[in-house]
XYZ file of C-alpha atoms in Angstrom:
562
model
C 229.752 287.488 181.232
C 228.103 284.408 179.790
C 226.727 281.972 182.310
C 229.042 278.912 182.247
C 226.161 276.629 183.207
C 224.234 277.790 180.129
C 227.317 277.143 178.003
C 227.926 273.656 179.374
C 224.324 272.553 179.662
C 222.202 274.680 177.316
C 219.272 272.279 177.316
C 218.795 272.859 181.029
C 217.456 276.304 180.088
C 215.045 274.909 177.509
C 211.548 275.725 178.771
C 209.575 274.114 175.962
C 209.013 270.932 177.973
C 208.664 272.548 181.390
C 205.311 272.390 183.112
C 203.636 275.590 184.158
C 203.048 276.325 187.820
C 199.299 275.768 187.552
C 199.544 272.880 185.107
C 197.276 269.979 186.258
C 200.037 267.473 185.553
C 202.444 269.450 187.699
C 199.994 269.589 190.575
C 199.564 265.822 190.506
C 203.313 265.223 190.282
C 204.040 267.766 193.008
C 201.646 266.093 195.413
C 203.099 262.634 194.811
C 206.653 263.980 195.045
C 206.188 265.676 198.394
C 204.307 262.707 199.821
C 207.223 260.454 198.891
C 209.708 263.007 200.183
C 207.924 263.335 203.499
C 207.382 259.621 204.085
C 211.005 258.718 203.375
C 212.132 261.665 205.491
C 210.164 260.216 208.383
C 211.284 256.610 207.834
C 214.978 257.483 207.687
C 214.843 259.814 210.676
C 213.110 257.160 212.767
C 215.538 254.488 211.572
C 218.669 256.431 212.434
C 217.178 257.651 215.695
C 216.584 254.038 216.639
C 220.085 253.003 215.566
C 221.714 255.817 217.524
C 219.675 254.910 220.589
C 220.647 251.265 220.173
C 224.376 252.024 219.986
C 224.420 254.562 222.792
C 222.234 252.310 224.905
C 224.896 249.606 224.714
C 227.459 252.069 226.081
C 225.129 253.754 228.555
C 226.458 253.769 232.142
C 229.262 251.411 231.212
C 231.084 252.140 234.467
C 227.978 251.246 236.424
C 228.176 247.698 235.073
C 231.807 247.184 236.080
C 230.690 245.161 239.107
C 229.612 242.443 236.660
C 233.283 241.705 235.992
C 234.310 238.997 238.432
C 237.934 238.709 239.577
C 238.930 235.687 241.625
C 241.038 236.394 244.723
C 243.143 233.681 246.335
C 245.124 234.409 249.486
C 247.928 231.840 249.541
C 249.546 233.793 252.384
C 246.751 233.980 254.917
C 248.388 236.885 256.697
C 248.347 240.654 257.083
C 248.630 241.405 253.364
C 245.495 239.427 252.611
C 243.682 241.307 255.343
C 244.869 244.592 253.835
C 243.462 243.536 250.458
C 240.110 242.696 252.027
C 240.016 246.013 253.841
C 240.891 247.914 250.677
C 238.196 246.109 248.694
C 235.618 246.887 251.366
C 236.363 250.582 250.927
C 236.299 250.402 247.113
C 233.358 248.079 246.607
C 230.666 249.685 244.438
C 228.852 249.311 241.136
C 231.737 251.027 239.386
C 234.353 248.625 240.746
C 235.129 245.027 239.902
C 233.706 242.257 242.058
C 236.373 240.427 244.033
C 235.380 236.781 244.392
C 237.513 235.174 247.109
C 238.209 231.478 246.842
C 240.202 229.293 249.242
C 243.585 227.973 248.150
C 242.094 224.493 248.060
C 240.071 225.499 244.966
C 243.170 226.796 243.238
C 246.177 225.051 244.763
C 248.736 226.919 242.650
C 248.904 230.221 240.745
C 248.871 228.162 237.564
C 245.352 227.033 238.477
C 244.317 230.662 238.796
C 245.775 231.383 235.364
C 243.933 228.372 233.955
C 240.620 229.640 235.341
C 241.211 233.001 233.683
C 242.212 231.295 230.447
C 238.927 229.361 230.485
C 237.095 232.708 230.980
C 235.621 231.635 234.318
C 236.827 234.996 235.615
C 237.997 238.173 233.947
C 241.197 238.108 235.991
C 242.845 236.319 238.867
C 244.412 238.133 241.832
C 246.464 236.344 244.456
C 248.867 236.970 247.337
C 251.970 234.798 247.298
C 252.555 232.289 250.059
C 254.724 233.627 252.890
C 254.531 237.208 251.624
C 253.379 238.642 254.974
C 256.168 236.933 256.894
C 258.844 238.124 254.483
C 257.522 241.667 254.666
C 257.325 241.512 258.450
C 260.924 240.363 258.693
C 262.079 243.102 256.313
C 260.455 245.734 258.504
C 262.192 244.658 261.695
C 264.662 247.334 262.873
C 267.407 244.837 263.686
C 267.100 242.766 260.491
C 268.961 244.773 257.887
C 269.843 241.664 255.915
C 266.184 240.750 255.502
C 265.374 244.304 254.468
C 268.083 244.300 251.832
C 267.100 240.854 250.532
C 263.392 241.656 250.413
C 261.821 241.296 246.941
C 258.604 243.289 246.584
C 257.705 241.563 243.295
C 257.022 238.283 245.122
C 254.037 239.590 247.064
C 250.954 239.854 244.856
C 250.185 239.292 241.170
C 247.236 239.265 238.836
C 246.549 237.247 235.690
C 244.501 238.638 232.814
C 244.066 238.372 229.063
C 244.510 241.722 227.333
C 243.441 240.297 223.965
C 239.916 240.037 225.362
C 238.391 243.443 224.491
C 241.692 245.262 225.149
C 240.381 248.825 225.219
C 237.684 247.922 227.741
C 239.610 245.501 229.915
C 242.530 247.887 230.344
C 240.408 250.415 232.180
C 237.801 248.157 233.728
C 239.982 245.296 235.003
C 243.684 246.083 234.964
C 243.353 249.648 236.206
C 240.972 248.628 238.997
C 243.238 245.822 240.202
C 246.132 248.267 240.325
C 243.913 250.635 242.295
C 243.072 247.795 244.681
C 246.765 247.009 245.208
C 247.510 250.655 245.954
C 244.613 250.869 248.396
C 245.840 247.691 250.070
C 249.273 249.291 250.509
C 247.655 252.217 252.292
C 245.560 249.870 254.414
C 248.641 247.874 255.355
C 250.695 250.900 256.357
C 247.968 252.692 258.312
C 245.954 249.881 259.786
C 246.475 246.763 261.792
C 248.093 244.970 258.900
C 251.655 245.707 259.979
C 251.693 242.497 261.912
C 252.780 244.004 265.180
C 255.594 246.141 263.808
C 255.656 249.170 266.095
C 258.563 251.042 264.605
C 260.684 251.049 261.488
C 264.243 252.268 261.339
C 267.091 252.110 258.905
C 267.146 253.125 255.258
C 266.466 249.626 253.952
C 263.480 249.036 256.232
C 262.051 252.473 255.509
C 262.367 251.802 251.791
C 260.457 248.546 252.206
C 257.793 250.225 254.328
C 257.325 253.009 251.760
C 256.965 250.534 248.909
C 256.073 247.141 250.371
C 255.175 245.484 247.062
C 255.067 245.937 243.326
C 251.997 244.417 241.702
C 252.977 241.939 238.997
C 250.958 241.701 235.789
C 250.836 238.282 234.129
C 249.259 239.072 230.764
C 248.236 235.973 228.829
C 248.352 237.819 225.498
C 249.712 241.368 225.603
C 247.790 243.486 223.095
C 249.035 247.026 223.347
C 249.440 247.997 219.683
C 247.434 250.999 218.506
C 245.527 249.069 215.846
C 243.819 246.974 218.531
C 241.140 249.680 218.801
C 239.728 248.883 215.349
C 239.778 245.074 215.325
C 236.213 244.921 216.628
C 234.940 248.108 214.955
C 236.247 249.454 211.651
C 237.552 246.078 210.485
C 234.093 244.566 210.873
C 232.418 247.518 209.139
C 234.784 247.404 206.171
C 234.268 243.673 205.713
C 230.487 244.149 205.627
C 230.704 247.029 203.148
C 233.203 245.092 201.048
C 230.747 242.227 200.607
C 227.866 244.567 199.795
C 229.825 246.286 197.043
C 230.757 243.036 195.343
C 227.206 241.781 195.688
C 226.018 244.914 193.888
C 228.631 244.319 191.184
C 227.451 240.748 190.623
C 223.847 241.912 190.466
C 224.927 244.517 187.915
C 226.497 241.821 185.750
C 223.381 239.674 185.850
C 221.245 242.691 185.008
C 223.510 243.795 182.148
C 223.641 240.384 180.498
C 220.056 239.416 181.445
C 221.246 236.044 182.673
C 218.388 235.162 185.005
C 216.076 234.562 182.056
C 218.730 232.962 179.840
C 220.795 230.647 182.055
C 219.842 227.543 184.027
C 219.361 228.467 187.708
C 221.658 225.680 188.907
C 224.497 227.129 186.858
C 223.749 230.577 188.251
C 223.866 229.195 191.798
C 227.177 227.444 191.143
C 228.778 230.530 189.599
C 227.564 232.866 192.360
C 228.781 230.531 195.111
C 232.193 230.035 193.500
C 232.573 233.769 192.820
C 231.575 234.691 196.373
C 233.903 232.090 197.886
C 236.815 233.313 195.791
C 236.099 236.961 196.539
C 235.745 236.469 200.293
C 238.799 234.171 200.282
C 241.018 236.893 198.821
C 239.305 239.665 200.777
C 239.806 237.957 204.132
C 243.434 237.258 203.231
C 243.959 240.960 202.574
C 242.336 241.887 205.888
C 244.304 239.492 208.066
C 247.456 240.198 206.069
C 247.080 243.886 206.867
C 246.498 243.148 210.554
C 249.586 240.934 210.582
C 251.709 243.482 208.712
C 250.851 246.269 211.170
C 250.951 244.129 214.319
C 254.032 245.998 215.660
C 255.297 243.977 218.640
C 252.177 241.845 218.929
C 253.131 238.229 219.481
C 251.197 236.169 216.933
C 252.703 233.577 214.627
C 251.957 232.065 211.231
C 249.570 229.400 212.488
C 247.467 232.052 214.200
C 247.494 234.035 210.967
C 246.099 231.078 209.013
C 243.411 230.314 211.595
C 242.396 233.979 211.704
C 242.221 233.977 207.914
C 239.851 230.993 207.918
C 237.630 232.595 210.564
C 237.392 235.874 208.647
C 236.741 233.983 205.415
C 233.759 232.237 206.989
C 232.501 235.512 208.453
C 232.844 237.354 205.142
C 230.994 234.647 203.218
C 228.237 234.523 205.823
C 227.678 238.238 205.376
C 227.791 238.020 201.580
C 225.012 235.424 201.644
C 223.032 237.268 204.321
C 223.141 240.544 202.409
C 222.087 238.656 199.288
C 219.093 237.347 201.223
C 218.211 240.929 202.149
C 218.353 242.027 198.513
C 216.113 239.123 197.501
C 213.394 239.144 200.106
C 213.382 242.713 201.440
C 211.487 245.290 199.322
C 213.982 247.363 197.289
C 213.112 250.608 199.064
C 214.103 249.082 202.413
C 217.334 247.353 201.355
C 219.575 250.322 202.340
C 217.811 250.471 205.701
C 218.363 246.747 206.199
C 222.049 247.119 205.308
C 222.784 249.897 207.802
C 220.734 248.127 210.488
C 222.687 244.918 209.914
C 225.983 246.789 210.248
C 224.961 248.527 213.466
C 223.594 245.350 215.047
C 226.833 243.526 214.306
C 229.130 246.310 215.450
C 227.224 246.880 218.679
C 227.651 243.201 219.548
C 231.459 243.613 219.500
C 231.949 247.038 221.079
C 231.952 245.875 224.690
C 231.739 242.685 226.691
C 228.110 241.925 227.388
C 228.904 242.168 231.106
C 229.384 245.920 230.640
C 226.122 246.446 228.730
C 222.483 246.088 229.763
C 221.206 242.525 229.663
C 219.022 243.324 226.647
C 222.111 243.514 224.442
C 222.871 239.847 224.967
C 220.808 239.310 221.840
C 224.131 240.117 220.186
C 225.075 236.474 220.770
C 223.144 235.805 217.565
C 225.215 238.237 215.496
C 227.985 236.805 213.264
C 230.358 239.652 214.154
C 230.259 238.777 217.854
C 230.938 235.125 217.150
C 233.822 235.710 214.763
C 235.399 238.094 217.262
C 235.185 235.400 219.925
C 236.895 232.982 217.553
C 239.627 235.506 216.770
C 240.255 236.182 220.469
C 240.574 232.453 221.056
C 243.063 232.166 218.202
C 245.098 235.213 219.190
C 245.329 234.214 222.868
C 246.188 230.597 221.978
C 242.979 229.019 223.214
C 242.311 231.292 226.176
C 238.781 232.144 225.119
C 237.059 228.784 224.785
C 233.834 230.005 223.203
C 234.051 227.898 220.058
C 231.333 225.558 221.308
C 228.722 228.200 220.530
C 230.545 230.671 218.265
C 231.193 228.251 215.415
C 227.685 226.695 215.453
C 226.143 230.168 215.248
C 228.368 231.096 212.299
C 227.628 227.857 210.475
C 223.907 228.231 211.190
C 224.001 231.640 209.486
C 225.983 230.128 206.619
C 223.551 227.264 206.021
C 220.378 229.329 206.453
C 221.615 232.173 204.259
C 222.875 229.774 201.600
C 219.491 228.038 201.498
C 217.549 231.306 201.217
C 220.012 232.721 198.694
C 219.702 229.571 196.579
C 215.926 229.759 196.713
C 216.236 233.412 195.778
C 218.018 232.498 192.547
C 215.017 230.415 191.499
C 212.757 233.295 192.493
C 214.744 235.751 190.398
C 214.834 233.367 187.439
C 211.083 232.897 187.752
C 210.298 236.596 187.686
C 212.978 237.324 185.093
C 211.348 234.786 182.778
C 207.953 236.315 183.461
C 209.423 239.716 182.675
C 210.962 238.481 179.424
C 207.673 236.899 178.407
C 205.847 240.089 179.302
C 208.272 242.157 177.226
C 207.777 239.835 174.269
C 204.014 239.977 174.746
C 204.069 243.759 175.027
C 206.153 244.060 171.886
C 203.801 241.720 170.034
C 200.812 243.660 171.335
C 202.256 246.948 170.104
C 203.197 245.359 166.792
C 199.739 243.858 166.360
C 198.166 247.211 167.171
C 200.358 248.951 164.595
C 199.606 246.298 161.948
C 195.891 246.442 162.698
C 195.983 250.218 162.463
C 197.834 250.022 159.148
C 195.361 247.509 157.737
C 192.444 249.634 158.904
C 194.061 252.660 157.305
C 194.583 250.792 154.042
C 190.978 249.614 154.063
C 189.878 253.173 154.694
C 191.967 254.418 151.765
C 190.669 251.641 149.519
C 187.125 252.516 150.509
C 187.737 256.162 149.619
C 189.188 255.126 146.283
C 186.236 252.841 145.654
C 183.764 255.604 146.490
C 185.607 258.018 144.216
C 185.639 255.501 141.390
C 181.957 254.838 141.909
C 181.177 258.560 141.667
C 183.303 258.893 138.551
C 181.510 255.910 137.011
C 178.133 257.509 137.700
C 179.276 260.730 136.004
C 180.479 258.827 132.945
C 177.131 257.036 132.650
C 175.308 260.344 132.768
C 177.507 261.767 129.980
C 176.771 258.856 127.607
C 173.013 259.496 127.957
C 171.807 261.800 125.039
C 169.530 263.745 127.239
C 172.312 264.232 129.633
C 174.560 265.305 126.779
C 172.103 267.983 125.703
C 171.614 269.089 129.248
C 175.273 269.182 129.826
C 175.904 270.994 126.572
C 173.237 273.544 127.246
C 174.510 274.060 130.717
C 178.107 274.282 129.640
C 177.761 276.454 126.594
C 177.232 279.828 128.299
C 180.132 279.226 130.504
C 182.303 278.256 127.533
C 181.199 281.056 125.360
C 181.402 283.593 128.125
C 184.850 282.480 129.079
C 187.163 284.724 127.085
C 190.000 284.548 129.577
C 193.252 283.215 128.209
C 194.435 279.733 129.209
C 197.174 281.039 131.414
C 194.581 282.920 133.470
C 193.196 279.557 134.626
C 196.554 278.400 135.967
C 196.191 280.071 139.372
C 192.938 278.202 139.923
C 194.736 274.915 139.196
C 197.537 275.772 141.571
C 194.992 276.729 144.196
C 193.409 273.333 143.805
C 196.783 271.666 144.314
C 197.328 273.680 147.493
C 193.955 272.596 148.774
C 194.765 268.978 147.986
C 198.114 269.282 149.743
C 196.419 270.796 152.785
C 193.905 267.971 152.807
C 196.718 265.403 152.660
C 198.539 267.099 155.530
C 195.385 267.113 157.627
C 194.880 263.431 156.919
C 198.466 262.626 157.934
C 198.055 264.597 161.145
C 194.843 262.768 161.888
C 196.515 259.412 161.252
C 199.446 260.384 163.488
C 197.128 261.401 166.336
C 195.103 258.209 166.063
C 198.227 256.037 166.115
C 199.697 257.984 169.058
C 196.472 257.544 171.005
C 196.471 253.801 170.391
C 200.122 253.425 171.441
C 199.591 255.584 174.536
C 196.587 253.506 175.552
C 198.552 250.276 175.154
C 201.575 251.620 177.033
C 199.403 252.833 179.905
C 197.735 249.458 180.244
C 201.073 247.630 180.079
C 202.615 249.945 182.652
C 199.765 249.340 185.078
C 200.067 245.612 184.552
C 203.815 245.774 185.198
C 203.306 247.767 188.403
C 200.685 245.296 189.549
C 202.711 242.141 188.917
C 206.273 243.448 189.123
C 206.369 244.199 192.836
C 207.376 240.645 193.684
C 210.422 240.753 191.400
C 213.478 242.003 193.258
C 216.872 241.586 191.637
C 218.683 243.548 194.333
C 220.763 246.714 194.161
C 223.260 246.769 191.326
C 226.219 248.980 190.507
C 227.545 250.057 187.141
C 230.672 248.163 186.212
C 234.086 249.790 186.259
C 235.000 247.919 183.098
C 232.268 246.635 180.820
C 232.829 243.873 178.297
C 230.067 243.520 175.746
C 226.576 244.925 175.710
C 224.790 241.933 177.101
C 222.895 241.196 173.873
C 225.054 238.313 172.735
C 223.923 234.815 173.449
C 226.778 234.134 175.815
C 226.616 231.646 178.648
C 228.255 231.267 181.950
C-alpha cells in the first residue's frame, strides 16, 4: 500500500537538500538547535514553576488565616444568651475560626449601625443578640407560662449581617458557616450551662419545643449572590478579558506589519487610530461581557443602573490591559513576550482569588493589580455601595491607564523610528546588491572587450606577417607539403570542424559557469554582511506579536493611508 504521506507531501521525501549526519553544517546547526532547545526548556520550566508556586502560595493554609476575618459582636440583651455566645466562642476560638470583636451597644446603638459598619467594610460581618431576648426565652421556658411559650418567636433572638457579594465562594464558608457554627455552639452552651437563667425544670410541649430550639439564627444578607456563575466572576471572566485584548492587539500588529504602516504613516495618526480602535474594541467587548453576566444572573438582584456602571468599570479595565499588553510587546524582548503575558494573567488572577485577609501578607502586593481594583469596583456596584474602596481602586486603575498610554504612545514613535531605519536599510541593501550586479556586469563586459581586443591584436599581427614577402615564402614553403600531401576529400575535414565547434561550446559553457560562480560568491558575501548588520542593529526593533488576519483586504503594497 502506498504511503499516504508520500502521496500528499512527496517533497518531504526528497533527500537532495538534506544534510548528512557528519556534515559540518549539520553539526553547527545541531549544536545551536539543542542549546536553544535546552535554554528555553529551562526558562519555561522555571517560569511555570514560579507561577504555580505563586498561585498555590496564595491559597496555602487558607483556613489558618480565617482568624484575620473580624466579626463585630454586639450584645443588646446583656443576659444569658450573650453569655452563652461568649462561652461558645471561647471553645471555638482558634486560627481556623473567625475573630469575634465585641463592642458595647453604645458604639452601635441599633442593628442598623451594625449593618452600616459591615457595609463600610469595617468588619466582615456583624453579629448581635436582640434586646430582651434572654428575658423572653426565660419566660417561655417557665412551666406555668404556656402562653409565653406559645407566643415565643425564636427568630427575634440573634442575627448576623454580611455581604455575600464580597468574594461569595470564600465568605460563605469562612464567615457565614462559622457564624452559624457559633450560634449552634451557643445553643448547646445555653442548654447545658449556667445560661438557663435559673430555670430548673421545663415541662409542657410548648416549653420543651422552645428549649430544644431556643432560637433560629437570622441572616441579613446585604446582597445575596447565590447563582452558580458567581464562581467565575473573579477568575475566568478576568482571564478571558485579558486574552481577548491580547488577541486583538496581535491582530492590529498584524495589520500594521502587512501594510507596513509604521514607515509610511505619520506617528500621530497611528496613535490616534490605535487609541480609537482599542477604545471601540474594549467598549464592545466589555458590553458583551457584562451583558452575558446580566443575561445569566438567574435570581440575582441587580438592575439596569448597576449594569451600566459595571460596563464602564469593565471597559476601563479592558482598555488598561490592552495598553499594558501593548507596552509589553514594545519594550519586552520578543522571546519573553509570551512569558510576560502569562505572568501578567497569573498576577492579576491571584489578586482576585481570595480576600487578602485569607492569604499571606506578601500577597498584598496584589493591590497594585488592575484586576483586584476592578473587582473591588464591581463589588461596590453590585452591593449598592457596600464596598467603599473606590478611593484607591479607581486611582490605581487610572494610574495604569495613564502610564500605559504614555509608554504605548512613546512605543509608536519607537516603532516608527526603527521601521524607517528598516525601510532605509532595505533600500540600501537593494541598491548595494544592484550596484554589485552592475559593477560585475561592467567588469565582465570589460573583460570580454579585452579578450576581443587581444584577439584582434593577434589577428592583426598575423595579417602583417602574411603581407611580408619573406613571410609569404616562408609560409608557402611551410604550407606546401601539407597542401600537397593532403589528398583527403573536403568532407573528411568536416569532423575536425565540428570538433572545433564542440570545443568552443565547451569553452563557452565553462566561462558561463565561472561567471555564475563569481556572481553567486559576490551576492553571498553581500547577503552575509547585510544579515550580520541586521542582527546587530535590529535587536532594538520590536513590533510585537502579530497574527495572520482572518480576512485580508489588499496586499499591503498600495500607497493607502489611514
